[in-house]
Amino acid sequence: MGSAMASGAGAISSTLQEHRVFPAVAARELGFDSWHVSSLAEYKRLHKRSLEDPEGFWSSEARKLSWFAMWDRVLEWNAPDAKWFVGGKTNACYNCVDRHVQAGYGDEVALIWEGEPVGPRTSHVAPGSAYSKEPQVRTLTYRALQQEVSRFANVLKRLGVRKGDIVTIYMPMVPELAIAMLACARIGAAHSVIFGGFAPHAITERAMDAHSKVIITADGGWRRGEVVKLQVNVEEAVRSLANNGHIVNHVVVLRHTGHDAPSARFATGAGVEGAVATKMHWWHEELARVSDACPCESMDSEDMLFLLYTSGSTGKPKGIVHTTGGYLTFVQTTCKLTFNMQPGTGQVFWCSADIGWVTGHSYVLYGPLMNRVPTLLYEGAPNFPTMEGGKGDRFWEIIARHKVTQFYTAPTAIRTFMKWGDDLPARHDLSSLKILGTVGEPINPEAWIWYNQHIGGGRCPIVDTYWQTETGGHICTPLPGATPTKPGSCTMPMLGIDAAVVNEAGEELEANKGGLFVIRKPWPGMLRGVYGNRERFVSNYWGRVKDPATGMPYYFSADGARRDEDGYFWVQGRIDDVIKVSGHLLGTMEVESALVSHPAVAEAAVVGMPHDIKGNAICAFVTLRPNWLIAHKRAPDEALKKELAQHVAKEVGALARPDQVRFTESLPKTRSGKIMRRLLRDIAAGVEKITQDTTTLEDFSVVSRLRADEE
Ligand code: WT7
């Protein structure tokens, strides 16, 4: 494994050698009444007990949800298949919304939406109305949420959505995104949310894989004052789906940006040009046709709650399956413990992730709502309105105005804020903050220390939460009242999580030896499968490491890690062919397929290279088709590099745009024909100098001949 790990974000250069340990503080010091777990000794005792009796631990957590029928068995484990709370009946929407209304909290704030200070004031105004420069805020109580969700659930029913169907959602960060997801859950349909930054091809691929017949979108979303045209992308996807024999029956469009382009082509009941069987509907017109009474469907604990696609080492994304009872239990518990959530105590939780990623599913939507703590949704960028030099203080202004108590973001964002300067957060009153979270990639100690000092005022515990789309929620994280923190370490396993660093033989390694991060026992939030692909589920996650004594498979996260002498975990990054770019997972194959779909490209190899802000950036090595160049009178020049980078952005999404495109006559390969990615990574990182340095072409022949035997 060795240097293969250097591809992960662990490769970020760290000039600061930070060995300080930050002690856990008393709850009172931060203005909390108490901590859920208030000392390291208590954590250790609880963790030990949770592993000795996982069924006892998880069933007592599950009892904190509302169930329509209790389970017969806590766990059925036929590795790698787990069933949790077998026979139990519940509903995710009921647990997030209805039970709070029934318990008398209907008038409490459930959700706070903050939009960009542009665009129409609300989501329901007519196109062309005046733009506002005021902050746009919309709050929804549990009662309002219940009404809106019920109404939209009836819209879905009217469009033929039934229990067990999969609804595709491609929306901006607006309350209606949360409403659409909860409406699906309410009627027992699974949602498959696609991040709004993805290109039409991603919608096509995912809707096809999920056999989705209904897509929910918006005319557009706001990003730095510009409209991101979501509906146009959906129309393109719907056409290419139709060309591939998959008919989407209905597209529901929320009017949000109110710009004219798609509206002009839009008439209720009209089909999409090129896919006439697909009916288009305005969200607000459909709402007017239905009532706001809709019961919550009684769901089996193991019924699918959602599908969420994530990148893997093949070109095709994996549809990660999460089910109902176990996921809800795990997310409710982790959200409560990690962020010390206490309902009715004035907490306001802000997780800045887009709902289109798992962080948004678990910790913007389900986690805070289940814990009855108001959740803030922000549509927009951290630097709009933009200040001189592209800087912005939007986040700090929002925290101060809404008195946010727990804030959760990604290292890439923190590094950006650091670059923008200490004076921006200093201008705002951040004294409401009590806990700071980070997620998405290893955080470099410099960024951790800056976050602690300049955002947390030196007083807020930092929870560095390590987890994955597949794990449903936090699997390693400090608990704020209990765990002393070390900058850069995600510290200790969550209660009920049996984490270890092992070698290929499954043997636990001694302190500070690098190895594979595994989980040795099932947990309620674990993925239940890869949609429609049993083989990938088994081989990707359960095929590599086994319990040396029993032969039972371990869950392998595809991350390298070490555990230090105090039992702290240090995640070193991915050891498979995926790259974390700004905290977002991207398959190298996805980017390579996009590149070779350009007629100029013969072959492409994509690797990550260290980047100060993004953690990793994409570097693409490309061989060109000479005949195409001649026929089109093109040269391997800067213009072509730009064109190829743009092509990737168009095919996959802007987040996949390579920072560097480098032309080469041939790709370095081993004798057996494998691309020498390690060599390419070293070259991209500037570790390895290329002997023959021409401006446009790279010749790897010398280095690759030297290295051919090593790979
Ligand atoms: C991969 C999973 C988990 C929600 C967002 C990402 C990396 C995530 C940390 C962290 C070190 C981290 C891992 C993991 N990762 N959080 N705190 N420290 N690495 O979900 O897109 O499924 O990515 O993100 O490499 O495998 P995801």
XYZ file of C-alpha atoms and ligand atoms in Angstrom:
738
model
C 0.000 0.000 0.000
C 2.743 2.433 1.085
C 2.927 5.427 -1.174
C -0.443 4.629 -2.757
C -1.833 6.476 0.227
C -0.123 9.629 -0.863
C -3.007 10.112 -3.266
C -5.302 10.867 -0.361
C -5.769 14.223 1.272
C -3.223 13.086 3.851
C -0.737 14.358 1.325
C -1.534 17.994 2.118
C 1.710 19.549 3.170
C 1.772 20.370 6.813
C 4.317 22.919 7.957
C 2.957 23.036 11.478
C 3.862 20.106 13.683
C 0.996 20.215 16.102
C 1.265 17.919 19.088
C -0.958 19.791 21.476
C -3.863 17.993 23.079
C -6.982 20.079 23.670
C -8.841 18.958 26.781
C -12.606 18.517 26.829
C -14.288 21.400 28.635
C -17.072 21.534 31.185
C -20.564 21.976 29.728
C -21.245 25.075 31.845
C -18.213 26.850 30.416
C -19.942 26.806 27.051
C -23.418 27.523 28.352
C -24.761 23.987 27.919
C -26.769 22.472 30.762
C -24.919 19.205 30.353
C -23.062 16.948 27.969
C -24.591 13.680 26.794
C -21.223 12.076 27.537
C -19.131 14.114 29.920
C -15.768 12.413 30.444
C -13.322 10.219 28.633
C -13.824 7.538 31.262
C -17.568 7.614 30.691
C -17.079 7.407 26.921
C -14.752 4.425 27.338
C -17.160 2.648 29.624
C -20.115 3.272 27.303
C -18.134 2.283 24.219
C -16.962 -0.952 25.825
C -20.490 -1.804 26.879
C -21.899 -0.957 23.453
C -19.517 -3.458 21.854
C -20.162 -6.163 24.421
C -23.904 -5.834 23.944
C -24.563 -4.079 20.640
C -28.166 -5.231 20.500
C -28.871 -3.851 23.955
C -27.187 -0.563 23.152
C -28.857 -0.036 19.772
C -32.298 -1.115 20.867
C -32.232 1.401 23.692
C -31.280 4.086 21.136
C -33.978 2.912 18.700
C -36.598 3.233 21.435
C -36.046 6.995 21.337
C -37.762 6.991 17.930
C -41.503 6.561 17.458
C -42.459 3.134 16.157
C -45.877 2.055 14.852
C -44.967 -1.521 15.772
C -41.991 -2.731 17.792
C -39.438 -5.104 16.315
C -39.267 -8.842 16.951
C -35.500 -9.056 16.632
C -32.900 -6.326 17.023
C -30.441 -7.740 14.513
C -30.234 -10.450 11.905
C -26.647 -10.705 10.720
C -25.841 -12.960 7.815
C -22.595 -11.303 6.805
C -22.495 -9.094 4.814
C -26.258 -8.658 5.126
C -27.634 -6.943 8.196
C -31.261 -6.406 9.121
C -31.948 -4.105 12.051
C -35.112 -3.953 14.146
C -36.669 -6.768 12.154
C -40.446 -6.573 12.049
C -40.479 -3.004 13.397
C -42.693 -0.455 11.645
C -41.988 3.253 11.505
C -41.787 6.246 9.169
C -38.933 8.727 8.721
C -41.172 11.731 8.094
C -43.248 10.901 11.134
C -40.114 10.923 13.278
C -38.847 14.189 11.817
C -42.103 16.122 11.767
C -45.396 14.639 12.959
C -44.311 13.346 16.335
C -43.103 16.832 17.307
C -46.433 18.354 16.291
C -48.278 15.698 18.265
C -46.109 16.293 21.302
C -47.110 19.975 21.291
C -44.083 21.491 19.555
C -45.897 22.397 16.325
C -45.029 26.079 16.676
C -41.305 25.543 17.198
C -38.983 26.340 14.318
C -37.974 23.256 12.357
C -36.136 24.801 9.463
C -34.567 28.152 8.673
C -33.786 28.932 5.079
C -31.394 31.670 4.101
C -31.119 32.500 0.420
C -28.690 34.634 -1.487
C -29.503 38.324 -1.183
C -30.745 38.317 -4.764
C -33.690 36.869 -6.550
C -37.374 36.930 -5.817
C -38.263 37.132 -2.146
C -39.983 33.780 -1.879
C -40.112 30.603 -3.841
C -43.641 31.119 -5.016
C -43.625 34.471 -6.796
C -44.262 35.121 -10.432
C -41.364 35.189 -12.872
C -39.827 38.558 -13.533
C -40.612 40.035 -10.129
C -38.134 42.434 -8.625
C -34.898 41.236 -7.115
C -34.371 41.929 -3.464
C -31.106 42.935 -1.860
C -32.435 42.144 1.589
C -31.426 38.906 3.255
C -33.986 36.336 2.247
C -35.105 34.254 5.172
C -37.925 31.772 5.451
C -38.669 29.799 8.576
C -40.911 26.778 8.788
C -42.364 25.425 12.013
C -43.012 21.715 12.463
C -46.688 22.371 11.796
C -45.995 24.309 8.588
C -43.582 21.621 7.508
C -46.190 18.959 8.183
C -48.700 20.792 5.983
C -46.286 21.460 3.142
C -44.894 17.947 3.179
C -48.357 16.390 3.295
C -49.485 18.504 0.378
C -46.511 17.626 -1.730
C -46.880 13.964 -0.765
C -50.378 14.148 -2.231
C -48.940 15.677 -5.407
C -46.594 12.723 -5.715
C -49.443 10.289 -5.169
C -51.513 12.057 -7.806
C -48.640 11.615 -10.246
C -48.710 7.891 -9.592
C -45.828 7.568 -7.138
C -46.328 4.494 -4.948
C -44.639 2.915 -1.963
C -41.342 1.400 -3.098
C -40.846 3.709 -6.124
C -37.660 5.736 -6.432
C -38.077 9.462 -7.051
C -35.136 11.436 -8.446
C -34.603 14.911 -6.989
C -32.319 17.537 -8.538
C -32.857 20.826 -6.724
C -31.124 23.834 -5.221
C -30.782 24.287 -1.445
C -34.322 25.484 -0.804
C -36.926 24.358 1.748
C -38.774 22.563 -1.053
C -35.828 20.183 -1.379
C -36.336 19.112 2.230
C -40.096 19.057 1.653
C -39.736 16.826 -1.411
C -37.502 14.345 0.427
C -39.783 14.178 3.450
C -42.810 13.819 1.160
C -41.197 10.779 -0.442
C -40.484 9.302 2.975
C -44.038 10.050 4.068
C -45.591 7.905 1.339
C -42.886 5.243 1.389
C -41.127 6.181 -1.830
C -37.335 6.291 -1.749
C -35.595 9.485 -2.792
C -32.503 9.627 -4.916
C -31.069 13.128 -4.623
C -28.545 14.296 -7.197
C -26.320 17.228 -6.256
C -27.339 20.297 -8.303
C -23.745 20.817 -9.437
C -23.765 17.635 -11.506
C -24.176 17.695 -15.287
C -27.125 16.213 -17.263
C -25.200 13.013 -17.894
C -25.149 12.304 -14.141
C -28.952 12.662 -13.992
C -29.403 10.335 -16.959
C -27.119 7.694 -15.539
C -28.628 7.750 -12.056
C -32.301 7.980 -13.066
C -31.746 5.061 -15.441
C -30.030 2.937 -12.795
C -32.811 3.661 -10.287
C -35.636 3.181 -12.867
C -36.979 6.532 -11.734
C -40.218 7.630 -13.405
C -40.592 10.972 -11.650
C -38.011 13.765 -11.354
C -38.389 16.822 -9.131
C -36.400 19.919 -10.000
C -36.528 23.728 -10.049
C -36.271 26.251 -12.849
C -32.948 27.227 -11.337
C -30.839 27.821 -8.276
C -28.803 30.853 -7.209
C -25.035 30.802 -7.130
C -23.123 34.069 -6.756
C -25.954 36.008 -8.335
C -26.104 33.691 -11.346
C -28.876 31.272 -12.165
C -27.870 27.610 -12.326
C -30.299 26.233 -14.886
C -31.465 23.010 -13.355
C -34.596 22.438 -15.423
C -32.648 22.724 -18.661
C -30.318 19.976 -17.420
C -33.251 17.772 -16.478
C -34.830 18.264 -19.902
C -31.592 17.229 -21.541
C -31.391 14.150 -19.304
C -35.025 13.256 -19.980
C -34.361 13.386 -23.741
C -31.333 11.166 -23.535
C -33.210 8.794 -21.236
C -35.994 8.599 -23.834
C -33.401 7.855 -26.517
C -32.238 4.981 -24.343
C -35.760 3.623 -23.976
C -36.385 4.946 -20.464
C -39.436 7.162 -20.262
C -39.693 9.551 -17.326
C -43.417 10.053 -16.780
C -43.398 13.327 -14.872
C -41.113 16.225 -14.104
C -42.226 18.607 -11.341
C -40.603 22.037 -11.510
C -40.400 24.469 -8.606
C -40.454 28.104 -9.692
C -37.593 29.589 -7.760
C -35.347 31.860 -9.791
C -38.186 32.999 -12.030
C -35.870 33.701 -14.944
C -37.522 33.513 -18.320
C -35.681 30.986 -20.393
C -37.253 27.696 -19.330
C -40.577 29.267 -18.426
C -41.063 30.399 -21.997
C -40.759 26.832 -23.231
C -42.935 25.594 -20.424
C -46.626 24.950 -20.632
C -48.461 22.796 -18.168
C -49.082 19.334 -19.461
C -46.755 19.811 -22.390
C -44.163 17.151 -23.062
C -40.450 17.754 -23.230
C -39.352 18.413 -26.776
C -37.796 15.138 -27.930
C -39.456 13.206 -25.113
C -43.117 14.090 -25.533
C -44.331 11.340 -23.240
C -42.779 13.183 -20.301
C -45.250 15.564 -18.697
C -43.997 18.765 -17.118
C -45.733 20.319 -14.103
C -45.242 23.442 -12.047
C -44.863 22.649 -8.364
C -47.258 25.445 -7.276
C -49.955 24.482 -9.764
C -49.900 20.879 -8.594
C -50.084 21.946 -4.942
C -53.292 23.813 -5.636
C -54.935 20.572 -6.764
C -54.481 18.558 -3.569
C -55.301 18.648 0.132
C -52.841 18.891 2.987
C -53.997 15.724 4.685
C -51.822 12.727 4.020
C -51.103 9.958 6.518
C -47.595 8.614 7.049
C -47.170 5.214 5.448
C -46.199 2.472 7.884
C -42.809 1.273 6.688
C -40.923 -1.840 7.496
C -37.696 -1.089 9.328
C -35.749 -2.539 6.400
C -37.670 -0.737 3.624
C -35.429 1.523 1.562
C -35.449 5.150 2.731
C -33.130 6.477 0.064
C -30.563 5.832 -2.591
C -27.545 8.072 -2.823
C -25.022 7.701 -5.599
C -21.339 7.898 -4.808
C -18.250 7.558 -6.956
C -16.364 4.318 -7.092
C -13.310 3.030 -8.840
C -15.214 2.078 -11.987
C -16.735 4.786 -14.187
C -20.248 4.029 -12.979
C -21.394 5.556 -9.671
C -22.752 3.245 -6.980
C -26.307 3.658 -5.694
C -25.833 3.272 -1.943
C -28.957 1.833 -0.320
C -30.027 3.056 3.121
C -33.064 1.666 4.888
C -35.426 3.124 7.444
C -35.194 2.010 11.084
C -31.463 1.453 11.343
C -30.498 4.612 9.474
C -32.849 6.762 11.567
C -31.556 5.279 14.802
C -27.925 5.750 13.847
C -28.385 9.307 12.602
C -30.503 10.381 15.545
C -27.923 9.056 18.000
C -24.777 10.300 16.249
C -26.240 13.765 15.632
C -27.256 14.028 19.266
C -23.929 12.845 20.714
C -21.507 14.545 18.343
C -23.206 17.927 18.475
C -24.636 17.637 21.984
C -28.121 18.305 20.665
C -30.726 19.254 23.254
C -34.196 20.237 22.040
C -35.903 23.321 23.397
C -32.685 24.962 24.618
C -32.285 27.589 21.907
C -29.832 25.643 19.766
C -29.575 26.485 16.060
C -27.634 23.985 14.000
C -25.956 24.854 10.730
C -24.325 22.281 8.508
C -23.122 24.048 5.378
C -23.071 20.919 3.194
C -25.429 20.652 0.253
C -28.292 18.236 0.865
C -27.166 16.509 -2.339
C -24.358 14.821 -0.376
C -24.749 12.370 2.477
C -23.674 15.008 5.002
C -26.730 16.990 3.986
C -29.043 13.974 4.186
C -27.932 12.970 7.671
C -26.959 16.295 9.259
C -28.936 18.989 7.462
C -32.175 17.082 7.214
C -32.784 13.904 9.199
C -30.473 14.310 12.211
C -31.462 17.788 13.423
C -35.160 17.280 12.653
C -35.274 14.021 14.608
C -33.538 15.769 17.511
C -35.931 18.730 17.317
C -33.159 21.283 16.865
C -33.732 23.962 14.185
C -31.662 23.309 11.070
C -30.371 26.081 8.843
C -30.298 25.652 5.073
C -28.217 28.062 3.072
C -28.551 28.475 -0.653
C -25.555 30.288 -2.040
C -21.831 30.754 -1.776
C -19.610 31.890 1.113
C -18.450 34.843 -1.006
C -21.558 36.391 -2.423
C -21.981 39.334 -2.114
C -18.339 39.333 -3.110
C -15.745 41.521 -1.461
C -12.547 42.772 -2.922
C -10.250 39.932 -3.966
C -13.142 37.485 -4.225
C -13.411 37.222 -0.445
C -16.610 36.961 1.534
C -17.899 36.983 5.100
C -21.352 35.641 4.382
C -20.983 32.631 6.706
C -19.953 34.731 9.703
C -22.730 37.206 9.078
C -25.254 34.339 8.962
C -23.893 32.760 12.155
C -24.119 36.085 13.983
C -27.610 36.955 12.733
C -29.163 33.529 13.422
C -27.134 32.900 16.605
C -25.933 29.554 15.325
C -24.775 27.288 18.158
C -23.251 24.353 16.244
C -21.539 24.859 12.919
C -20.398 22.025 10.658
C -18.302 22.481 7.510
C -15.436 21.015 5.462
C -11.647 21.482 5.654
C -11.579 22.869 2.109
C -13.925 25.667 3.188
C -11.881 26.348 6.324
C -8.699 26.643 4.240
C -10.462 29.117 1.960
C -11.590 31.213 4.940
C -8.046 31.129 6.282
C -6.756 32.502 3.013
C -9.324 35.290 3.056
C -7.910 36.528 6.355
C -8.552 36.680 10.069
C -10.230 40.088 9.886
C -13.385 38.769 8.193
C -14.642 36.552 11.037
C -13.303 39.128 13.519
C -15.865 41.665 12.265
C -18.761 39.492 13.426
C -20.109 38.373 16.757
C -19.513 34.629 16.752
C -20.074 34.227 20.488
C -23.193 32.080 19.987
C -21.039 29.204 18.712
C -20.469 26.271 21.034
C -19.356 23.347 18.882
C -17.536 23.285 15.545
C -17.535 20.295 13.231
C -15.472 19.279 10.239
C -16.018 16.523 7.685
C -15.058 15.274 4.264
C -11.316 14.721 4.344
C -8.490 14.768 6.862
C -8.038 18.279 8.233
C -4.514 19.659 8.276
C -3.464 20.906 11.741
C -3.019 24.521 10.510
C -6.651 24.666 9.433
C -7.794 22.978 12.663
C -5.928 25.531 14.804
C -7.228 28.441 12.748
C -10.813 27.135 13.019
C -10.393 26.727 16.755
C -8.973 30.225 17.276
C -10.686 32.441 14.739
C -14.122 30.839 14.563
C -14.347 29.051 17.888
C -12.700 31.836 19.877
C -10.501 29.167 21.445
C -13.432 27.880 23.477
C -15.452 25.611 21.128
C -14.625 21.920 20.925
C -13.886 20.770 17.376
C -15.443 17.511 16.272
C -13.536 16.028 13.333
C -16.087 13.519 12.080
C -14.858 10.666 9.921
C -17.481 8.723 7.973
C -18.756 7.927 4.482
C -21.866 7.837 2.330
C -21.900 4.115 3.080
C -21.751 4.427 6.872
C -24.840 6.657 7.116
C -23.377 8.725 9.959
C -20.271 9.400 12.072
C -18.134 6.365 12.776
C -15.119 8.082 14.373
C -15.386 11.441 16.088
C -14.641 13.187 19.336
C -17.618 13.581 21.654
C -17.418 17.219 22.691
C -17.639 16.825 26.456
C -15.552 13.704 26.642
C -12.754 13.390 24.133
C -9.564 15.454 24.358
C -8.794 16.411 20.760
C -5.613 16.315 18.702
C -5.638 18.504 15.577
C -5.863 16.246 12.506
C -7.201 13.167 14.277
C -10.832 12.016 14.158
C -10.004 10.519 17.580
C -12.185 7.596 18.718
C -14.973 5.362 17.421
C -18.617 6.298 17.863
C -20.483 4.289 20.494
C -21.433 0.952 18.982
C -18.727 1.113 16.303
C -16.026 -1.540 16.414
C -13.306 0.199 14.398
C -9.768 -1.052 13.907
C -6.653 -0.645 11.800
C -5.611 -4.022 10.420
C -3.303 -5.583 7.861
C -4.434 -7.561 4.812
C -4.715 -10.650 7.012
C -7.193 -8.852 9.270
C -4.800 -8.675 12.205
C -5.005 -5.532 14.302
C -1.804 -3.514 13.963
C 0.307 -2.129 16.753
C 0.267 1.608 17.482
C 1.283 3.973 14.677
C 1.514 1.287 11.981
C -0.357 2.257 8.816
C -3.022 -0.178 7.643
C -6.616 -0.625 6.525
C -9.522 1.023 8.331
C -12.184 -1.597 9.055
C -15.346 -2.005 11.098
C -15.659 -5.449 12.589
C -19.308 -5.555 13.604
C -22.491 -4.437 11.847
C -24.045 -1.096 12.860
C -27.559 0.223 12.191
C -26.549 2.985 9.733
C -24.505 0.759 7.444
C -25.373 0.518 3.769
C -27.602 -2.416 2.890
C -26.399 -2.741 -0.676
C -25.370 -1.199 -3.956
C -28.595 -0.779 -5.886
C -28.938 -3.466 -8.521
C -25.381 -4.687 -8.049
C -24.897 -7.372 -5.452
C -21.432 -8.237 -6.686
C -20.154 -4.697 -6.231
C -21.584 -4.529 -2.713
C -19.898 -7.754 -1.683
C -16.537 -7.262 -3.356
C -16.106 -3.521 -2.722
C -16.797 -3.491 0.974
C -16.624 -7.033 2.316
C -14.242 -8.852 0.010
C -10.867 -7.658 1.207
C -10.448 -8.280 4.925
C -11.687 -11.077 7.183
C -11.627 -11.855 10.863
C -8.512 -14.055 11.045
C -10.138 -16.257 13.686
C -13.645 -16.791 12.304
C -13.338 -15.880 8.628
C -16.241 -13.405 9.002
C -15.853 -10.440 6.622
C -15.009 -6.999 7.963
C -16.348 -3.777 6.447
C -13.454 -2.062 4.678
C -13.797 1.689 4.119
C -11.086 1.940 1.415
C -9.204 4.364 3.661
C -5.729 3.901 5.014
C -5.289 4.825 8.683
C -3.152 4.430 11.752
C -4.011 4.386 15.409
C -1.633 6.124 17.804
C -0.421 5.098 21.234
C -3.489 6.711 22.852
C -5.891 4.821 20.593
C -6.576 7.849 18.381
C -7.356 7.219 14.717
C -5.559 9.186 11.998
C -7.167 8.704 8.597
C -4.616 8.914 5.821
C -6.895 8.923 2.812
C -8.253 6.655 0.112
C -6.292 3.778 -1.248
C -8.620 3.077 -4.180
C -8.980 4.960 -7.456
C -11.085 7.771 -6.134
C -9.916 11.293 -5.375
C -11.224 13.729 -2.813
C -11.457 17.115 -4.487
C -12.653 19.862 -2.142
C -14.079 17.106 0.020
C -16.062 15.608 -2.852
C -15.422 12.089 -3.975
C -14.631 11.618 -7.664
C -13.775 8.434 -9.504
C -10.693 8.759 -11.714
C -12.528 6.604 -14.266
C -15.472 9.005 -14.432
C -13.129 11.824 -15.398
C -11.161 9.609 -17.780
C -14.345 8.494 -19.575
C -15.376 12.113 -19.957
C -11.977 12.934 -21.462
C -11.957 10.079 -23.969
C -15.454 11.051 -25.094
C -13.801 14.111 -26.648
C -12.797 13.331 -30.261
C -9.281 14.734 -29.788
C -8.429 12.283 -27.031
C -7.009 8.814 -27.556
C -6.208 7.868 -23.979
C -6.345 9.543 -20.586
C -5.121 8.890 -17.065
C -6.281 10.984 -14.152
C -4.587 11.362 -10.779
C -4.884 13.619 -7.761
C -2.244 16.193 -6.927
C -1.872 18.096 -3.646
C -3.636 21.453 -3.614
C -3.549 24.052 -0.828
C -7.271 24.730 -0.771
C -8.948 21.744 -2.417
C -6.822 19.134 -0.660
C -6.445 17.412 -3.991
C -6.835 18.749 -7.482
C -7.224 16.752 -10.664
C -4.337 16.327 -13.044
C -5.104 14.646 -16.364
C -2.483 13.080 -18.600
C -3.785 12.836 -22.129
C -2.629 11.331 -25.404
C -4.149 12.899 -28.494
C -5.355 11.551 -31.851
C -2.935 12.952 -34.450
C -5.429 12.431 -37.283
C -8.061 14.490 -35.541
C -5.559 17.261 -34.873
C -4.541 17.342 -38.544
C -8.096 17.162 -39.848
C -9.181 20.012 -37.565
C -5.996 22.035 -37.950
C -5.446 21.939 -34.204
C -2.288 21.825 -32.165
C -1.639 20.396 -28.694
C -1.748 23.890 -27.206
C -3.199 25.794 -24.244
C -6.482 26.318 -26.077
C -6.959 22.585 -26.456
C -6.108 22.017 -22.800
C -8.778 24.535 -21.819
C -11.264 22.907 -24.154
C -10.668 19.486 -22.623
C -10.991 20.806 -19.069
C -14.238 22.505 -20.065
C -15.442 19.287 -21.695
C -15.022 17.424 -18.398
C -16.912 20.157 -16.544
C -19.747 19.838 -19.053
C -19.850 16.036 -18.960
C -19.456 15.454 -15.222
C -19.898 18.807 -13.461
C -17.700 21.766 -12.550
C -16.273 20.013 -9.506
C -14.540 17.508 -11.818
C -12.791 20.141 -13.944
C -9.082 19.259 -14.077
C -6.692 21.894 -12.734
C -4.069 20.583 -15.115
C -4.240 18.873 -18.472
C -0.897 17.541 -19.623
C -0.242 16.088 -23.069
C 1.999 13.116 -23.558
C 2.919 10.941 -26.527
C 2.098 7.817 -24.575
C 1.073 6.920 -21.056
C 3.630 5.124 -18.903
C 2.638 1.487 -18.577
C 4.008 -1.627 -16.971
C 4.920 -4.608 -19.135
C 1.510 -6.054 -18.454
C -0.096 -2.851 -19.754
C -1.199 -1.276 -16.462
C -0.968 2.505 -16.304
C 1.670 3.492 -13.771
C -0.487 5.742 -11.652
C 1.997 6.022 -8.843
C 4.524 7.487 -11.243
C 1.901 9.881 -12.619
C 0.982 10.961 -9.096
C 4.611 11.670 -8.279
C 5.004 13.639 -11.483
C 1.800 15.593 -10.854
C 2.976 16.369 -7.319
C 6.288 17.552 -8.715
C 8.154 14.819 -6.862
C 9.525 13.320 -10.020
C 11.186 15.521 -12.631
C 10.703 14.587 -16.213
C 13.958 14.359 -18.063
C 12.866 15.734 -21.366
C 10.944 18.896 -20.661
C 9.037 20.224 -23.638
C 6.221 22.701 -23.223
C 3.434 20.612 -24.626
C 4.506 16.995 -24.645
C 5.800 14.871 -21.830
C 7.964 11.877 -22.452
C 7.788 9.304 -19.708
C 9.878 6.712 -21.472
C 12.977 7.142 -19.359
C 11.288 7.249 -15.971
C 8.833 4.564 -16.846
C 11.549 2.219 -18.032
C 13.303 2.772 -14.718
C 10.158 2.140 -12.729
C 8.477 -0.585 -14.800
C 9.438 -3.351 -12.419
C 8.392 -1.580 -9.261
C 4.657 -1.089 -9.795
C -14.533 9.608 2.378
C -16.029 9.435 2.266
C -18.709 11.594 5.246
C -19.470 12.601 4.604
C -18.784 13.337 3.517
C -17.968 12.490 2.634
C -13.052 10.932 3.609
C -14.587 11.975 5.303
C -13.211 12.492 6.897
C -12.506 12.929 8.056
C -10.568 12.014 7.138
C -12.483 11.838 5.884
C -12.624 9.491 3.692
C -13.899 8.725 3.390
N -13.368 11.545 4.895
N -14.497 12.563 6.487
N -13.115 13.572 9.063
N -11.182 12.649 8.123
N -11.168 11.591 6.004
O -18.611 11.293 2.268
O -18.186 11.409 -0.149
O -18.757 9.202 0.960
O -16.520 10.329 1.308
O -14.239 10.925 2.814
O -11.678 9.261 2.702
O -13.683 7.438 2.867
P -18.084 10.529 1.031
